[in-house]
PDB file of C-alpha atoms in Angstrom:
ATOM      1  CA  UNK A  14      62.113  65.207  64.321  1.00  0.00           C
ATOM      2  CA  UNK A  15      64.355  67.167  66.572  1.00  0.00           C
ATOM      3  CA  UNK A  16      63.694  70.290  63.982  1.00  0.00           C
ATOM      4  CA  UNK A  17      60.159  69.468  64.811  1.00  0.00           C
ATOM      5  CA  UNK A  18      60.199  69.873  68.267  1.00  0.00           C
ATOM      6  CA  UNK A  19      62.045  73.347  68.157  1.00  0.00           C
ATOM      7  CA  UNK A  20      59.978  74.938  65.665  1.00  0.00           C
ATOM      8  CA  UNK A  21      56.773  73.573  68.055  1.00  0.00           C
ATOM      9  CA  UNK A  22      58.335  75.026  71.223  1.00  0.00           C
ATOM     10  CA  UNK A  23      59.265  78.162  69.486  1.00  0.00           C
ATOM     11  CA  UNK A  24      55.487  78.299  68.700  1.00  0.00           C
ATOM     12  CA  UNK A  25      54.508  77.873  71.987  1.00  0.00           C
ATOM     13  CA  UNK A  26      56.392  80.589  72.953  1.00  0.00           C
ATOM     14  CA  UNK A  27      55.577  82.974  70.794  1.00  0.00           C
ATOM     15  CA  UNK A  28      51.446  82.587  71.905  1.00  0.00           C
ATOM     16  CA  UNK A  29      52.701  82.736  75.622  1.00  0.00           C
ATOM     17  CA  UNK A  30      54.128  86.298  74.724  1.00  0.00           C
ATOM     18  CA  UNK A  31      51.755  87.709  72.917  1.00  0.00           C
ATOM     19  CA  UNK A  32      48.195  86.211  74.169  1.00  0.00           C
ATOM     20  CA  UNK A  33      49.299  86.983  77.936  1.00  0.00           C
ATOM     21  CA  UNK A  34      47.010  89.124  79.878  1.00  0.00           C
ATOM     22  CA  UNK A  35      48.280  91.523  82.074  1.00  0.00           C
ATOM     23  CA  UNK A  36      47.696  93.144  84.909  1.00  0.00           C
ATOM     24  CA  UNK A  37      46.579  96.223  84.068  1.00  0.00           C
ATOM     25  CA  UNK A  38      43.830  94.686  81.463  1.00  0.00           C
ATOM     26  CA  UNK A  39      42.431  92.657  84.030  1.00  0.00           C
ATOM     27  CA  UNK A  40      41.807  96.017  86.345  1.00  0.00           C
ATOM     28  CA  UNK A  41      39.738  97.345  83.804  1.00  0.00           C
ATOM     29  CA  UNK A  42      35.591  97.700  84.274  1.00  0.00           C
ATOM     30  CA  UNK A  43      35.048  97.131  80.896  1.00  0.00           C
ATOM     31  CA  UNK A  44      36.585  93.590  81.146  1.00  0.00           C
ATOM     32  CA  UNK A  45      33.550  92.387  83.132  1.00  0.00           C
ATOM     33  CA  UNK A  46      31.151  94.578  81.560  1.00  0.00           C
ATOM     34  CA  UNK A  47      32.069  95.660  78.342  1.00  0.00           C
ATOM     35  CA  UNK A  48      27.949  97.353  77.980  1.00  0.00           C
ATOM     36  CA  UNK A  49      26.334 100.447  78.975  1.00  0.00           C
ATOM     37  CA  UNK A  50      23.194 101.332  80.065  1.00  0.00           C
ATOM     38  CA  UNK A  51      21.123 103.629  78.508  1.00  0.00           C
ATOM     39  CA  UNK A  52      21.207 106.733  81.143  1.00  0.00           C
ATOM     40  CA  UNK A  53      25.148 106.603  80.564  1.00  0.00           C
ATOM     41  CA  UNK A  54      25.103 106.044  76.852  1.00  0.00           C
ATOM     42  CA  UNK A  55      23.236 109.359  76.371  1.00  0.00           C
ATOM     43  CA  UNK A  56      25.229 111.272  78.860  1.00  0.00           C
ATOM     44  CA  UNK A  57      28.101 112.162  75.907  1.00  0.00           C
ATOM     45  CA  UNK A  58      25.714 111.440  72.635  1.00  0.00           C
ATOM     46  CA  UNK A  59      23.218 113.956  72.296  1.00  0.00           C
ATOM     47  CA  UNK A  60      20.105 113.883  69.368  1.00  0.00           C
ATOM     48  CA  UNK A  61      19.266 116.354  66.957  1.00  0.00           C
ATOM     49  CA  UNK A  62      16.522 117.649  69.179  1.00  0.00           C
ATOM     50  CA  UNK A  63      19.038 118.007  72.114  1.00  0.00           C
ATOM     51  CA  UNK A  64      21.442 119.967  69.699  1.00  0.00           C
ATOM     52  CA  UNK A  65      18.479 122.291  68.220  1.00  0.00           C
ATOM     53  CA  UNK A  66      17.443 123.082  71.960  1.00  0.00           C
ATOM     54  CA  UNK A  67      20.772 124.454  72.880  1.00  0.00           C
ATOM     55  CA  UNK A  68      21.077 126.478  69.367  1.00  0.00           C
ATOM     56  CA  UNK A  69      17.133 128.141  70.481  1.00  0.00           C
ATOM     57  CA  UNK A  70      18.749 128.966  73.612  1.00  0.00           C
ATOM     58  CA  UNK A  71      21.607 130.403  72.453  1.00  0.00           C
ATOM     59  CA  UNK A  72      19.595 132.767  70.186  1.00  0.00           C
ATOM     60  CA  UNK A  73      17.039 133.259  73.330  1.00  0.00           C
ATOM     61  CA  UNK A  74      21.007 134.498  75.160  1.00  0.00           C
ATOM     62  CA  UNK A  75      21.310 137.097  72.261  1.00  0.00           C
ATOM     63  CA  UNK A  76      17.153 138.224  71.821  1.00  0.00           C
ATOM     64  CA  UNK A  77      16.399 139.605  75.193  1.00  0.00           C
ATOM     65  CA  UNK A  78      13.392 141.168  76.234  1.00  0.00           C
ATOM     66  CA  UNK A  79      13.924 144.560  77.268  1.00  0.00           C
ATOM     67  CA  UNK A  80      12.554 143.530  80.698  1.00  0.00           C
ATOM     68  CA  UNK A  81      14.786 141.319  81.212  1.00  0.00           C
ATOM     69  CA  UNK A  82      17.768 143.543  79.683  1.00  0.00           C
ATOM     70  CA  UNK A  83      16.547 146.019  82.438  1.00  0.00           C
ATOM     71  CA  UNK A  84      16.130 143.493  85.389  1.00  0.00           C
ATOM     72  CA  UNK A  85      19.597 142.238  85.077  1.00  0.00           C
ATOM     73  CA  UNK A  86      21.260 145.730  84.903  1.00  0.00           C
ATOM     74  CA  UNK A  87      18.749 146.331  88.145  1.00  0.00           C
ATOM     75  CA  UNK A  88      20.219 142.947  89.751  1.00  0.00           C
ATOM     76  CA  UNK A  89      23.950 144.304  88.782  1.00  0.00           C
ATOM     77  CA  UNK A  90      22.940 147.236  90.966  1.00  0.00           C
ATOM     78  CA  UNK A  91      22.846 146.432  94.813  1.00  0.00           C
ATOM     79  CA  UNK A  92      20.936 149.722  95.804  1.00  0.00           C
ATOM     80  CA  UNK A  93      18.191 148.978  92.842  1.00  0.00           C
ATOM     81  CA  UNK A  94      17.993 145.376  93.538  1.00  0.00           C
ATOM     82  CA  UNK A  95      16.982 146.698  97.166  1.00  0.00           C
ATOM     83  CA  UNK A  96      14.853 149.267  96.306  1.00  0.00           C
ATOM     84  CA  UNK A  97      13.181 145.981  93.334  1.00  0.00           C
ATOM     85  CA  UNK A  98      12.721 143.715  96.737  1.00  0.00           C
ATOM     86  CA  UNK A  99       9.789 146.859  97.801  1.00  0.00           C
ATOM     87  CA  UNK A 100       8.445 148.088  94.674  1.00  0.00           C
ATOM     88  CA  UNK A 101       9.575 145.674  91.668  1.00  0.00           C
ATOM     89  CA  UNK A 102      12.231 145.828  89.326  1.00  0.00           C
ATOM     90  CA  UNK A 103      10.281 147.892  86.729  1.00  0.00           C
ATOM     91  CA  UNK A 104       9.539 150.884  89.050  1.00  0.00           C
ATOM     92  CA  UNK A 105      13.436 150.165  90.856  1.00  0.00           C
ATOM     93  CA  UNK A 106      14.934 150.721  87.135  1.00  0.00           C
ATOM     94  CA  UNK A 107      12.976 153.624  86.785  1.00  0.00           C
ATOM     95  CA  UNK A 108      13.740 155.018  89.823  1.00  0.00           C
ATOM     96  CA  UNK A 109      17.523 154.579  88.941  1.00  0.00           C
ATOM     97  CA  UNK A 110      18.124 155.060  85.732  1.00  0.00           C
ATOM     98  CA  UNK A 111      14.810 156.034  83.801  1.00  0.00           C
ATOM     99  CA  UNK A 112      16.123 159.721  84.058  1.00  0.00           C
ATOM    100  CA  UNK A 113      19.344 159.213  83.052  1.00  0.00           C
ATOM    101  CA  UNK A 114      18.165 157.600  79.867  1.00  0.00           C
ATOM    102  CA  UNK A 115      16.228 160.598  78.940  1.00  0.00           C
ATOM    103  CA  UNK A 116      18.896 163.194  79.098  1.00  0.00           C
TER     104      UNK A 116
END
């Protein structure tokens, strides 16, 4: 009987130390509300559509439109992006380097 008793109080024991909560899980916001809602859920996963959308834009990065090639070396230019602001950055990149090109 006595061997009984041990072996139950060792048992006891033994749940105490490992089913104990602590702190530290308790702090946790998942504890309370182990669910997400649907705006956060698709904040990190991302559908094939999502995925194909960033790949087109990628390749639109790469396939510029000459315009837009010239515009942006206009915009890297402060006295052509003044001269764009008066007469547009078509006639502003010609004006600064159309003649160079042609040389």
């Amino acid at each position: 009987m006595r061997a009984l008793i041990v072996l139950v109080l060792l048992a006891v024991l033994v749940m105490a130390a490992t089913c104990y909560e602590s702190h530290e899980s308790m702090e946790s916001h998942e504890y309370l509300n182990p669910f997400l809602n649907r705006q956060r859920a698709n904040g990190f996963i991302r559908d094939d559509t999502g995925l194909r959308a960033v790949l087109q834009e990628r390749i639109r990065e790469r396939n510029k439109a000459p315009q837009e090639r010239q515009r942006e070396i206009c915009e890297d230019f402060y006295l052509c992006e003044q001269y764009a602001l008066n007469h547009g950055y078509p006639a502003a990149y010609r004006h600064y380097f159309g003649r160079r090109r042609n040389k």
